[in-house]
């Protein structure tokens, strides 16, 4: 019989959802771009969640949305020193894992940053399609 210590137990994937790259700005948004990054930038953020949070549907949806919003804000902080002030194209992938009583939310956020001359910078503050996180689990 094989006995594994808790540190050796694998993480069980509870949920995995993602959004392909999508533009946050459309034709009706009139603004001028000063520069656009040649490459995408990505960041991975891990959040440990209290064990009872994932059992309460409304609290669980809010926790995932907050983690996603935080990840987007961190991406904006990461690109600001590079001279960019908007995320022109964004995508994200959220994975929820569990091991014993520990639940983790891991978010990989990718973007194509740009520098906009106009003040549309604050008009798009929510991650794209984040409302799907409020849908009930099947």
mmCIF file of C-alpha atoms in Angstrom, residues 54-134:
data_model
loop_
_atom_site.group_PDB
_atom_site.id
_atom_site.type_symbol
_atom_site.label_atom_id
_atom_site.label_comp_id
_atom_site.label_asym_id
_atom_site.label_seq_id
_atom_site.Cartn_x
_atom_site.Cartn_y
_atom_site.Cartn_z
ATOM 1 C CA UNK A 54 -16.521 27.420 -2.975
ATOM 2 C CA UNK A 55 -19.648 25.893 -1.429
ATOM 3 C CA UNK A 56 -21.652 29.143 -1.424
ATOM 4 C CA UNK A 57 -22.601 29.875 -5.065
ATOM 5 C CA UNK A 58 -22.991 33.674 -4.870
ATOM 6 C CA UNK A 59 -19.873 34.157 -2.741
ATOM 7 C CA UNK A 60 -17.931 31.806 -5.020
ATOM 8 C CA UNK A 61 -18.894 33.768 -8.155
ATOM 9 C CA UNK A 62 -17.861 37.037 -6.510
ATOM 10 C CA UNK A 63 -14.534 35.544 -5.356
ATOM 11 C CA UNK A 64 -13.659 34.421 -8.891
ATOM 12 C CA UNK A 65 -14.688 37.786 -10.397
ATOM 13 C CA UNK A 66 -12.606 39.658 -7.814
ATOM 14 C CA UNK A 67 -9.582 37.481 -8.556
ATOM 15 C CA UNK A 68 -10.004 38.154 -12.274
ATOM 16 C CA UNK A 69 -10.363 41.918 -11.730
ATOM 17 C CA UNK A 70 -7.270 41.916 -9.525
ATOM 18 C CA UNK A 71 -5.313 40.070 -12.228
ATOM 19 C CA UNK A 72 -6.311 42.665 -14.828
ATOM 20 C CA UNK A 73 -5.272 45.515 -12.521
ATOM 21 C CA UNK A 74 -1.916 43.829 -11.969
ATOM 22 C CA UNK A 75 -1.428 43.553 -15.752
ATOM 23 C CA UNK A 76 -2.083 47.284 -16.084
ATOM 24 C CA UNK A 77 0.504 47.950 -13.348
ATOM 25 C CA UNK A 78 2.979 45.686 -15.143
ATOM 26 C CA UNK A 79 2.662 47.489 -18.508
ATOM 27 C CA UNK A 80 2.602 51.048 -17.151
ATOM 28 C CA UNK A 81 6.408 51.288 -16.653
ATOM 29 C CA UNK A 82 6.767 50.144 -20.283
ATOM 30 C CA UNK A 83 4.849 53.243 -21.417
ATOM 31 C CA UNK A 84 1.463 51.619 -22.053
ATOM 32 C CA UNK A 85 -1.850 52.712 -20.547
ATOM 33 C CA UNK A 86 -4.468 50.381 -22.077
ATOM 34 C CA UNK A 87 -4.880 46.678 -22.760
ATOM 35 C CA UNK A 88 -5.886 46.634 -26.414
ATOM 36 C CA UNK A 89 -6.453 42.866 -26.676
ATOM 37 C CA UNK A 90 -7.080 40.666 -23.647
ATOM 38 C CA UNK A 91 -7.530 36.995 -22.846
ATOM 39 C CA UNK A 92 -7.602 35.016 -19.638
ATOM 40 C CA UNK A 93 -7.742 31.476 -18.331
ATOM 41 C CA UNK A 94 -9.032 30.594 -14.876
ATOM 42 C CA UNK A 95 -8.324 27.211 -13.275
ATOM 43 C CA UNK A 96 -9.652 26.128 -9.888
ATOM 44 C CA UNK A 97 -7.779 23.332 -8.149
ATOM 45 C CA UNK A 98 -8.251 21.604 -4.840
ATOM 46 C CA UNK A 99 -6.051 19.497 -2.569
ATOM 47 C CA UNK A 100 -7.504 18.325 0.724
ATOM 48 C CA UNK A 101 -9.133 21.470 2.190
ATOM 49 C CA UNK A 102 -7.150 23.985 0.152
ATOM 50 C CA UNK A 103 -8.768 25.555 -2.915
ATOM 51 C CA UNK A 104 -6.754 27.651 -5.352
ATOM 52 C CA UNK A 105 -7.731 29.941 -8.182
ATOM 53 C CA UNK A 106 -5.022 30.335 -10.799
ATOM 54 C CA UNK A 107 -5.468 33.006 -13.446
ATOM 55 C CA UNK A 108 -3.268 33.462 -16.474
ATOM 56 C CA UNK A 109 -3.959 36.865 -17.986
ATOM 57 C CA UNK A 110 -2.586 37.822 -21.408
ATOM 58 C CA UNK A 111 -2.778 41.146 -23.169
ATOM 59 C CA UNK A 112 -1.451 43.269 -25.994
ATOM 60 C CA UNK A 113 -0.747 46.628 -24.338
ATOM 61 C CA UNK A 114 -0.831 49.981 -26.117
ATOM 62 C CA UNK A 115 -0.499 53.659 -25.401
ATOM 63 C CA UNK A 116 -3.644 55.652 -26.164
ATOM 64 C CA UNK A 117 -3.528 59.425 -26.523
ATOM 65 C CA UNK A 118 -7.145 59.933 -25.492
ATOM 66 C CA UNK A 119 -8.712 59.336 -22.128
ATOM 67 C CA UNK A 120 -10.486 56.094 -23.006
ATOM 68 C CA UNK A 121 -8.077 54.483 -20.617
ATOM 69 C CA UNK A 122 -10.603 54.182 -17.800
ATOM 70 C CA UNK A 123 -13.621 53.300 -19.953
ATOM 71 C CA UNK A 124 -12.857 49.565 -20.073
ATOM 72 C CA UNK A 125 -12.172 48.369 -16.552
ATOM 73 C CA UNK A 126 -13.754 44.907 -16.466
ATOM 74 C CA UNK A 127 -12.045 41.847 -17.911
ATOM 75 C CA UNK A 128 -13.735 40.655 -21.112
ATOM 76 C CA UNK A 129 -16.656 38.267 -20.587
ATOM 77 C CA UNK A 130 -16.141 38.164 -16.812
ATOM 78 C CA UNK A 131 -19.912 37.838 -16.379
ATOM 79 C CA UNK A 132 -19.680 34.160 -17.348
ATOM 80 C CA UNK A 133 -18.226 33.561 -13.908
ATOM 81 C CA UNK A 134 -21.631 34.341 -12.397
#
